[in-house]
Short mmCIF file of C-alpha atoms in Angstrom, two decimals:
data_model
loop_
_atom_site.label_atom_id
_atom_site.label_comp_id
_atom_site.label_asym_id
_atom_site.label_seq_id
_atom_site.Cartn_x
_atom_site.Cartn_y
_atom_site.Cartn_z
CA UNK A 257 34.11 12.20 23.07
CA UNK A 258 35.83 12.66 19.83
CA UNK A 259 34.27 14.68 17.34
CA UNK A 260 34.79 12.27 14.25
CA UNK A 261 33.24 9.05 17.06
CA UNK A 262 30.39 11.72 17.42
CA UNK A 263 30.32 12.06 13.34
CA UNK A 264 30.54 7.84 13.07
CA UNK A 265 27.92 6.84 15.55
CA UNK A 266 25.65 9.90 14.40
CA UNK A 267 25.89 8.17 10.83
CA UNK A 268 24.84 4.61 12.20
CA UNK A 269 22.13 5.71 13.88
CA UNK A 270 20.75 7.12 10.46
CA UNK A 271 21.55 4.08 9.28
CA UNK A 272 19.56 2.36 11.56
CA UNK A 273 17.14 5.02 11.69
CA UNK A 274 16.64 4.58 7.89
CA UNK A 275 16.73 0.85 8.34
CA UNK A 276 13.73 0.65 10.41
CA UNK A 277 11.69 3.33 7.86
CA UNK A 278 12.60 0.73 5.67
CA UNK A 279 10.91 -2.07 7.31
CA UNK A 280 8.08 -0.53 8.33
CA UNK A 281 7.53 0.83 4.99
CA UNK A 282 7.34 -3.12 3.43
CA UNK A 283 5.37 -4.05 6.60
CA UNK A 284 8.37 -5.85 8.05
CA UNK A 285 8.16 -4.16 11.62
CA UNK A 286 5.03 -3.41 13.35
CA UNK A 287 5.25 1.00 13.53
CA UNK A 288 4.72 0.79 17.23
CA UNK A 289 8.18 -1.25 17.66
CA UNK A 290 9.86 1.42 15.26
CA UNK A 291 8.78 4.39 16.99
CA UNK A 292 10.44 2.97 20.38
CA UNK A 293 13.56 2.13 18.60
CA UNK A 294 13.40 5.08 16.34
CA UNK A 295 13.60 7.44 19.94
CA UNK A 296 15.80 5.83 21.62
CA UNK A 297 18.49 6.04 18.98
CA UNK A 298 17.17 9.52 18.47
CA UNK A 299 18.02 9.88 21.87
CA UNK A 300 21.28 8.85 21.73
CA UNK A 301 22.24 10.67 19.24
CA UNK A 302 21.36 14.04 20.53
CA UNK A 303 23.03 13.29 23.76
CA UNK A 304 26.20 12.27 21.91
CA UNK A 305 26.07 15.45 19.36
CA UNK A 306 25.02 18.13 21.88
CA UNK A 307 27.82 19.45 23.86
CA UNK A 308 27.56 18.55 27.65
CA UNK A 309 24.62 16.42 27.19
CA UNK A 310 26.40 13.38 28.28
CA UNK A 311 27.70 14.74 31.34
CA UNK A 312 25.11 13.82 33.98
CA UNK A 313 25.34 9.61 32.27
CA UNK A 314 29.26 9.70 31.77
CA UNK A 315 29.07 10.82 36.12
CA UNK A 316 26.84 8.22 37.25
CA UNK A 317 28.56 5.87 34.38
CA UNK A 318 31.96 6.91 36.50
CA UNK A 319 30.13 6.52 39.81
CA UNK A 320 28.61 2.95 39.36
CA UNK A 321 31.36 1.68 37.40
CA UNK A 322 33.60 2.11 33.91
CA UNK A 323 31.72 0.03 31.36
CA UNK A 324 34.16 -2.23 29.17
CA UNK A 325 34.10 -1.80 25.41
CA UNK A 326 32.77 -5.28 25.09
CA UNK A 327 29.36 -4.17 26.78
CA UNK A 328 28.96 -1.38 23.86
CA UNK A 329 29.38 -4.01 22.02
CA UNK A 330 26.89 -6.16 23.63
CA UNK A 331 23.92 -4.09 23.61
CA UNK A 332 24.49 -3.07 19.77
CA UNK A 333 24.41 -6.93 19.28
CA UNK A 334 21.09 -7.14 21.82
CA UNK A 335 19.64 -4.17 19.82
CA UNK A 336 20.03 -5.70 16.73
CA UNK A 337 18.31 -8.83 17.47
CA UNK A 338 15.70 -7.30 18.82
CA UNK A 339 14.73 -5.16 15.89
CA UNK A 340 15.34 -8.82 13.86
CA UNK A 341 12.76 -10.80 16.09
CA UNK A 342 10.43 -7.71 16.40
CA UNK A 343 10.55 -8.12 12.86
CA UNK A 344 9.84 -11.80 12.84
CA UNK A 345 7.01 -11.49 15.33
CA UNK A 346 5.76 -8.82 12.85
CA UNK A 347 5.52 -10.97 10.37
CA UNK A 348 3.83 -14.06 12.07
CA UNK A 349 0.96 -11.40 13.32
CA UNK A 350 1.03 -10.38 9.70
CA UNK A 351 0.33 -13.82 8.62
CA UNK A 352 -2.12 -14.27 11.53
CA UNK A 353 -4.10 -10.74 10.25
CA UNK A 354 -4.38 -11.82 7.10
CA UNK A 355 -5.83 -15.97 7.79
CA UNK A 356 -8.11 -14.32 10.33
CA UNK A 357 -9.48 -11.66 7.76
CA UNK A 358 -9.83 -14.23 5.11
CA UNK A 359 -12.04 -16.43 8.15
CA UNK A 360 -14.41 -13.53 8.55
CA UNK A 361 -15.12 -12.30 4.79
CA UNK A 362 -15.76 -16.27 4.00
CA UNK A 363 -18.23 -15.87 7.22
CA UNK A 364 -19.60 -12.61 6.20
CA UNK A 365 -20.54 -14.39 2.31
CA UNK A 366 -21.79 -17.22 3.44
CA UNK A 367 -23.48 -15.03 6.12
CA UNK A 368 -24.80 -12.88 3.10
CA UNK A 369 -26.07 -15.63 1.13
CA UNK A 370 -28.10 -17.19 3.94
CA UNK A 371 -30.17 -13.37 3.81
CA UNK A 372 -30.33 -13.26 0.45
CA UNK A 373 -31.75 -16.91 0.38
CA UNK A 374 -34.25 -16.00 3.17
CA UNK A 375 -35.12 -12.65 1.68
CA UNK A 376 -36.05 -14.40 -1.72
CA UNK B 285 -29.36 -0.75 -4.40
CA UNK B 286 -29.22 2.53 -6.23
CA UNK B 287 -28.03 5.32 -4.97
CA UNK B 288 -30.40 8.49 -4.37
CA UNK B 289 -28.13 10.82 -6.06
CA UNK B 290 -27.84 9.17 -9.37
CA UNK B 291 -29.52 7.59 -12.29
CA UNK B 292 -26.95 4.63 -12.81
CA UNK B 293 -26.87 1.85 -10.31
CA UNK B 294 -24.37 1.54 -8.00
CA UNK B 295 -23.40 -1.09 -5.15
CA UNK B 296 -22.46 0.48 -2.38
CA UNK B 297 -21.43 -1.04 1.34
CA UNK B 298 -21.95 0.84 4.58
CA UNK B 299 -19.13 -1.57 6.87
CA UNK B 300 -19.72 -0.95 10.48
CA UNK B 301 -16.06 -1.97 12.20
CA UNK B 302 -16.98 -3.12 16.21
CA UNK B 303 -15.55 -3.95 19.11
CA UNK B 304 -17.44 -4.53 22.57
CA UNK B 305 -20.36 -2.41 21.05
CA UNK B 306 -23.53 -4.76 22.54
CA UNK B 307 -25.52 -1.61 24.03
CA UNK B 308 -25.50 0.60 20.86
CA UNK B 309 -24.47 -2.08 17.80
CA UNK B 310 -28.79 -3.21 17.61
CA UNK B 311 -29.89 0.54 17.12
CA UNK B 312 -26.75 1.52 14.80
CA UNK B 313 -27.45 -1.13 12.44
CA UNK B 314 -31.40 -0.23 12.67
CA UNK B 315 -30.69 3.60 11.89
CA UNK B 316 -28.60 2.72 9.16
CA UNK B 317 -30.94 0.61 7.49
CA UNK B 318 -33.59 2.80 7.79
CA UNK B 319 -31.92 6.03 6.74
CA UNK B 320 -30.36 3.82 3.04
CA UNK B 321 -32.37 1.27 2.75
CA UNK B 322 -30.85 0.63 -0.72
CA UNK B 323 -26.86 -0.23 0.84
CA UNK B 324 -25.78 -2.80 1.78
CA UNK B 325 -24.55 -3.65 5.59
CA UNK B 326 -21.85 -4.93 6.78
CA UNK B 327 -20.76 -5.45 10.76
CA UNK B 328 -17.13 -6.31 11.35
CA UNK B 329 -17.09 -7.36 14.62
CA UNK B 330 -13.54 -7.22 15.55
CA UNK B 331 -13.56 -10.39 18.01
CA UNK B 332 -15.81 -8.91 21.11
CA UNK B 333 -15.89 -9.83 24.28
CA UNK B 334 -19.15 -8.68 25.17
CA UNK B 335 -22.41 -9.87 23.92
CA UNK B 336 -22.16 -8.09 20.59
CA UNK B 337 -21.95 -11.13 18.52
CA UNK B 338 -25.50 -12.01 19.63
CA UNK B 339 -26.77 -8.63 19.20
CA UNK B 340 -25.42 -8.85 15.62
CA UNK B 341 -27.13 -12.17 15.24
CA UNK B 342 -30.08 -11.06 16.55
CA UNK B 343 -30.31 -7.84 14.10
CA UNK B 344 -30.00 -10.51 10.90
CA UNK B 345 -26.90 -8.07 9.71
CA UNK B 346 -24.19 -9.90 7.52
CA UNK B 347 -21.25 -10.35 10.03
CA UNK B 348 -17.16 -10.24 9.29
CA UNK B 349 -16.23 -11.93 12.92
CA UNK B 350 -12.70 -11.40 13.72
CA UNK B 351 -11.31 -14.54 16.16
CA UNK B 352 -9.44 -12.10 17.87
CA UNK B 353 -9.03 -8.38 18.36
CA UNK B 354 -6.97 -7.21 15.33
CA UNK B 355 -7.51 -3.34 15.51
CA UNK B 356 -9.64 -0.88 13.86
CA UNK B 357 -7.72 -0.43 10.69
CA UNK B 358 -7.44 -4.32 10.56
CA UNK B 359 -11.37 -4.24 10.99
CA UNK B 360 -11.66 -1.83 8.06
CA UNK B 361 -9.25 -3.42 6.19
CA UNK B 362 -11.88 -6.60 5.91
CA UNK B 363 -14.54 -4.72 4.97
CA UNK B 364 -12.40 -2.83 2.02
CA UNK B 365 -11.71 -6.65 1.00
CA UNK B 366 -14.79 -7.88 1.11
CA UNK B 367 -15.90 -4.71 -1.14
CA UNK B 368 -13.80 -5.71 -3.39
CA UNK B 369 -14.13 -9.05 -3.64
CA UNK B 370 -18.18 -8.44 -3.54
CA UNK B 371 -17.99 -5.74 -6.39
CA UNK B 372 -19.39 -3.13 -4.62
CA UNK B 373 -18.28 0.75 -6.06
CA UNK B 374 -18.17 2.63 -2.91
CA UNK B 375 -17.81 2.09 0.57
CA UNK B 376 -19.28 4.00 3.52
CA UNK B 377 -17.75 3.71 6.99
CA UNK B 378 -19.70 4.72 9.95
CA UNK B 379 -18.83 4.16 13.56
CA UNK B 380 -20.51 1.53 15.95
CA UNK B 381 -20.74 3.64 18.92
CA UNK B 382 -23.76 5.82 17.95
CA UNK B 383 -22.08 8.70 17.37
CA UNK B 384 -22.87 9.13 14.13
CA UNK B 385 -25.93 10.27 12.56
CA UNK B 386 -27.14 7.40 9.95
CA UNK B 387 -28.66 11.41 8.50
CA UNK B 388 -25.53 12.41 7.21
CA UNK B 389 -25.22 9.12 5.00
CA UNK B 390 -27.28 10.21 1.75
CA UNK B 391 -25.53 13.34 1.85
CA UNK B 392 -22.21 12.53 2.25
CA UNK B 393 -22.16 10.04 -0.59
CA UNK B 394 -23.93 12.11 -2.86
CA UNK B 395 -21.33 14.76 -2.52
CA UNK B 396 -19.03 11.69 -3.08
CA UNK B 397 -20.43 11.40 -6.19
CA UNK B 398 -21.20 14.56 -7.31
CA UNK B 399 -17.11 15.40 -6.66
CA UNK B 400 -15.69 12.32 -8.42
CA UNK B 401 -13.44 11.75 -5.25
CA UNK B 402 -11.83 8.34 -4.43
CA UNK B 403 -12.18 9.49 -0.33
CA UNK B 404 -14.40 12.16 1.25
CA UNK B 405 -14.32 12.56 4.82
CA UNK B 406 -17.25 13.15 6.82
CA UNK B 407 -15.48 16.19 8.81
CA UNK B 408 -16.47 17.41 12.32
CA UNK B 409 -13.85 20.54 11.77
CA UNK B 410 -14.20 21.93 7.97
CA UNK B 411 -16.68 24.17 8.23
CA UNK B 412 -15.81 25.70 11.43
CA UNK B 413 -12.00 25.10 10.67
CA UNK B 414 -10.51 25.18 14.32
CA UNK B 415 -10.78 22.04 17.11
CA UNK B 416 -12.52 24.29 20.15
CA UNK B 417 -14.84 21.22 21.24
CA UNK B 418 -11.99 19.11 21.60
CA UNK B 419 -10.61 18.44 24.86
CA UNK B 420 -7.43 19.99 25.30
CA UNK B 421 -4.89 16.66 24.33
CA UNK B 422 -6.73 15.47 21.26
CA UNK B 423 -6.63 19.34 20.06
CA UNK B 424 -3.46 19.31 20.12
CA UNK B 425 -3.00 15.93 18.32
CA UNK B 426 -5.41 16.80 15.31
CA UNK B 427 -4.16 20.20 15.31
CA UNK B 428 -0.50 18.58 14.93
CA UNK B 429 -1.30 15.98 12.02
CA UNK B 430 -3.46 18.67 10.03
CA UNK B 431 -0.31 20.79 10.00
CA UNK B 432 2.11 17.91 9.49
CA UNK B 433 -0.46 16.47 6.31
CA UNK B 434 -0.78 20.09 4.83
CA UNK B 435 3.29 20.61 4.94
CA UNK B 436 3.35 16.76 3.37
CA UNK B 437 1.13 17.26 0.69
CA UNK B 438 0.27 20.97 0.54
CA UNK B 439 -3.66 19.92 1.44
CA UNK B 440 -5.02 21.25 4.79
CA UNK B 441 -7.52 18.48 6.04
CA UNK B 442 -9.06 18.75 9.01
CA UNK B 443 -10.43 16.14 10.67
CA UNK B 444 -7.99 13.60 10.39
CA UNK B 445 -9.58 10.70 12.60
CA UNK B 446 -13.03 11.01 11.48
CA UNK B 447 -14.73 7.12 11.61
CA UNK B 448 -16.69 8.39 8.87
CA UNK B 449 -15.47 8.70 5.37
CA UNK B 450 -16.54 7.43 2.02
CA UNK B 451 -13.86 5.49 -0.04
CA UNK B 452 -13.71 4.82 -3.92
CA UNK B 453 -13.73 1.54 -5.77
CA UNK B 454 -10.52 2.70 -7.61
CA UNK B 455 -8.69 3.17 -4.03
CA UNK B 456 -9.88 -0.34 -2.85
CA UNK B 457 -6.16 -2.12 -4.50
CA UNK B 458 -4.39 0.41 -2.76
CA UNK B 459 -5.80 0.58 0.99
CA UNK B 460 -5.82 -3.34 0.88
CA UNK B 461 -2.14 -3.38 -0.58
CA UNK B 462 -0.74 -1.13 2.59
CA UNK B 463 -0.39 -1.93 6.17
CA UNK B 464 -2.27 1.01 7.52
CA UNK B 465 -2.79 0.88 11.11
CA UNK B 466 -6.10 2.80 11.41
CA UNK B 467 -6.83 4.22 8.17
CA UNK B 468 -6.87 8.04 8.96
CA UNK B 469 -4.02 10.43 9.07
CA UNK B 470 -1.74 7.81 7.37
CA UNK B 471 -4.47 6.74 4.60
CA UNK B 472 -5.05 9.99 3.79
CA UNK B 473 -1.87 11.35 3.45
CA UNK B 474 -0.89 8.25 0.91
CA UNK B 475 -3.92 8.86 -1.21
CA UNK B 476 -3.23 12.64 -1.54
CA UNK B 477 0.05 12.01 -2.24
CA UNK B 478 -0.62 8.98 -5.07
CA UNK B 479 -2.90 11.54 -6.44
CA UNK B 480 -6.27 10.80 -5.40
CA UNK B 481 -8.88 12.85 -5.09
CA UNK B 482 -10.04 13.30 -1.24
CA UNK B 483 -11.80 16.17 -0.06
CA UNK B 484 -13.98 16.71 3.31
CA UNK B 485 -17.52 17.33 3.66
CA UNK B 486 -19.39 18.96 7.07
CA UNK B 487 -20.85 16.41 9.00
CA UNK B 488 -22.31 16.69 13.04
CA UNK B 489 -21.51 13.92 15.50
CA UNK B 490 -23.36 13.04 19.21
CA UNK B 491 -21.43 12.64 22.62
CA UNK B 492 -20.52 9.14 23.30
CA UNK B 493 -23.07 7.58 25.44
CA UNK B 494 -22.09 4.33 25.66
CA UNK B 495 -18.69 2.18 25.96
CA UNK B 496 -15.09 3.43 26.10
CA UNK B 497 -13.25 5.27 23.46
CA UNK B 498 -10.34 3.30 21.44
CA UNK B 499 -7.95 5.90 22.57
CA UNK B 500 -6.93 4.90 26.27
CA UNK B 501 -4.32 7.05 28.59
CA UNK B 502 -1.03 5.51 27.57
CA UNK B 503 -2.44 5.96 23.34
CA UNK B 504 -1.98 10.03 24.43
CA UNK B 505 1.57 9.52 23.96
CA UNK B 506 1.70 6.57 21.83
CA UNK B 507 -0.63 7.33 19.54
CA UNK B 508 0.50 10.67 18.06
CA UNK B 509 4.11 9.46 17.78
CA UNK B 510 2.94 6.58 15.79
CA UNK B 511 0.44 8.20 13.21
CA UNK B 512 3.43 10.51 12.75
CA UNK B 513 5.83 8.39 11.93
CA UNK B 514 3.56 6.45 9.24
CA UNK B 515 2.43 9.89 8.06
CA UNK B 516 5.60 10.83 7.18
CA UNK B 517 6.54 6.62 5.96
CA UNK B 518 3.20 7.06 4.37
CA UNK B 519 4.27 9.96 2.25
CA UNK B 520 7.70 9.05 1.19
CA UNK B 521 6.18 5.28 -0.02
CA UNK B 522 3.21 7.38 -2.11
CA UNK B 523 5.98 9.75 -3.64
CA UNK B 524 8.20 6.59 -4.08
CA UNK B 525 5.58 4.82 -6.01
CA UNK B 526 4.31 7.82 -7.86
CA UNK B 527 8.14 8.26 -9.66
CA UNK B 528 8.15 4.05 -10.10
CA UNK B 529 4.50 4.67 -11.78
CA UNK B 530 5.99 7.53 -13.73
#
């Protein structure tokens, strides 16, 4: 592979890389989510930058069949949504954390003022 | 409700966070109340299966009950809300399981008050300073986030995961504000690095006799990978917000 397509798709995976920091960081993306994503692009990006890393892939990539350009394109489209609905489930269990707190500390006052009433 | 170490009153909350604890939750809460008589309790049970509801009902303990199982930093997370919303000043957390010794509780929080911090860890590790109890894996792990806190924030601490730590009013805001997944490493690390005052203090802890630990096989590899990435997420948002405040 070209060094400067090496140098480009080294410099979107930070982008993505920082991307996800960023979303975990304003609770947008649950950390477990963002640790997969955040290895497998770290993954890829070693195998691209280290020389002769991508040898044994690009063989059985040869052996089972050429991939089109298209399907590179394809799974960055796949990835993307992903990390956008893994984001949107994030949220909704966010939302869901937060009602089901606010159902327990009501509980545990009224539960507190029902021992404080018998106690008296 | 005053504490033993000082003249002024204080409110303080012991929140016991737990999940599937029937066989030991009864004789947890029953320690606890004997050993502070003068805190309050609080049981967050973190939406059980097992019959620990009813043992909590039985006990006459004010009860948090999750619907469903959000997580021990979730769990937490309700009690540091209800502190808050309840006015307490401090808030003790101390583990379901029975590990703990309801002993070290007048202690620790008088050292918590007698060192102004805003989070003192009850510590299995700082007085001997090196993890040879552990088994081999979770060495390893603590080891790894001691180091990785200490290059952070230039403070070694070393127990990281300890279930019992005593946390300040004036950090309440800020542990409510973040989405920390189980309040240690990645808690700790934030409040060091907003500048809060957190410091360990020797405690002893008992063999689990009862019930299954939180960390499960597939958590070995999971686990650390996670509380290192929020560790380091953890310190950049702390140093982020420090400049903002600044």
């Amino acid at each position: 592979m070209h060094s400067a397509t090496v140098v480009i798709v080294d410099a979107v995976g930070m982008l993505l890389i920082a991307w996800l920091v960023q979303l975990v960081r304003r609770d947008r993306l649950y950390v477990g989510y963002a640790v997969i994503f955040v290895l497998v692009i770290g993954a890829g990006m070693a195998l691209l930058t280290v020389p002769g890393a991508l040898a044994p892939l690009e063989w059985i990539a040869t052996v089972v069949q050429r991939a089109p350009a298209l399907v590179g394109l394809a799974l960055a489209f796949v990835v993307l949504m992903l990390i956008y609905i893994l984001s949107q489930v994030t949220l909704l269990s966010n939302r869901l954390t937060m009602l089901t707190q606010e159902l327990a500390i009501r509980e545990a006052m009224s539960s507190r003022q029902v021992h404080d009433d018998s106690t008296r | 409700m005053t504490a033993t170490a000082e003249r002024t009153p204080v409110r303080v909350l012991v929140a016991i966070p737990a999940y599937d604890e029937a066989p030991t939750i009864e004789a947890v809460v029953r320690s606890v109340r004997g050993a502070v008589p003068h805190f309050d309790l609080i049981v967050v049970n973190d939406g059980s299966r097992d019959a620990t509801g009813a043992a909590l009902a039985r006990a006459g303990v004010t009860t948090a009950t999750h619907l469903c199982n959000l997580g021990y930093g979730r769990a937490l997370q309700t009690a540091i809300r209800f502190a808050r919303r309840t006015g307490y000043d401090a808030l003790i957390t101390f583990d379901a399981d029975g590990q703990h010794r309801a002993s070290d509780l007048v202690p620790l929080y008088d050292a918590f008050r007698a060192g102004d911090y805003d989070l003192l860890i009850g510590s299995r590790f700082v007085e001997r300073r090196d993890y040879r109890t552990e088994p081999a894996v979770r060495r390893v792990g603590m080891h790894l986030f001691s180091v990785l806190i200490a290059v952070l924030t230039g403070k070694r601490v070393y127990d990281t995961s300890s279930g019992m730590k005593v946390i300040g009013r004036r950090v309440f805001e800020t542990l409510v504000a973040r989405p920390f997944v189980d309040f240690h490493a990645e808690a700790i690390v934030y409040l060091i690095e907003s500048g809060y005052r957190v410091g360990e203090f020797p405690i002893a802890v008992a063999a689990r006799e009862h019930g299954a630990s939180m960390y499960t096989p597939l958590s070995v590899f999971k686990y650390p990978l996670k509380v290192a990435f929020l560790i380091v997420v953890g310190a950049l948002e702390a140093r982020r917000t420090r400049r903002a405040r600044a």
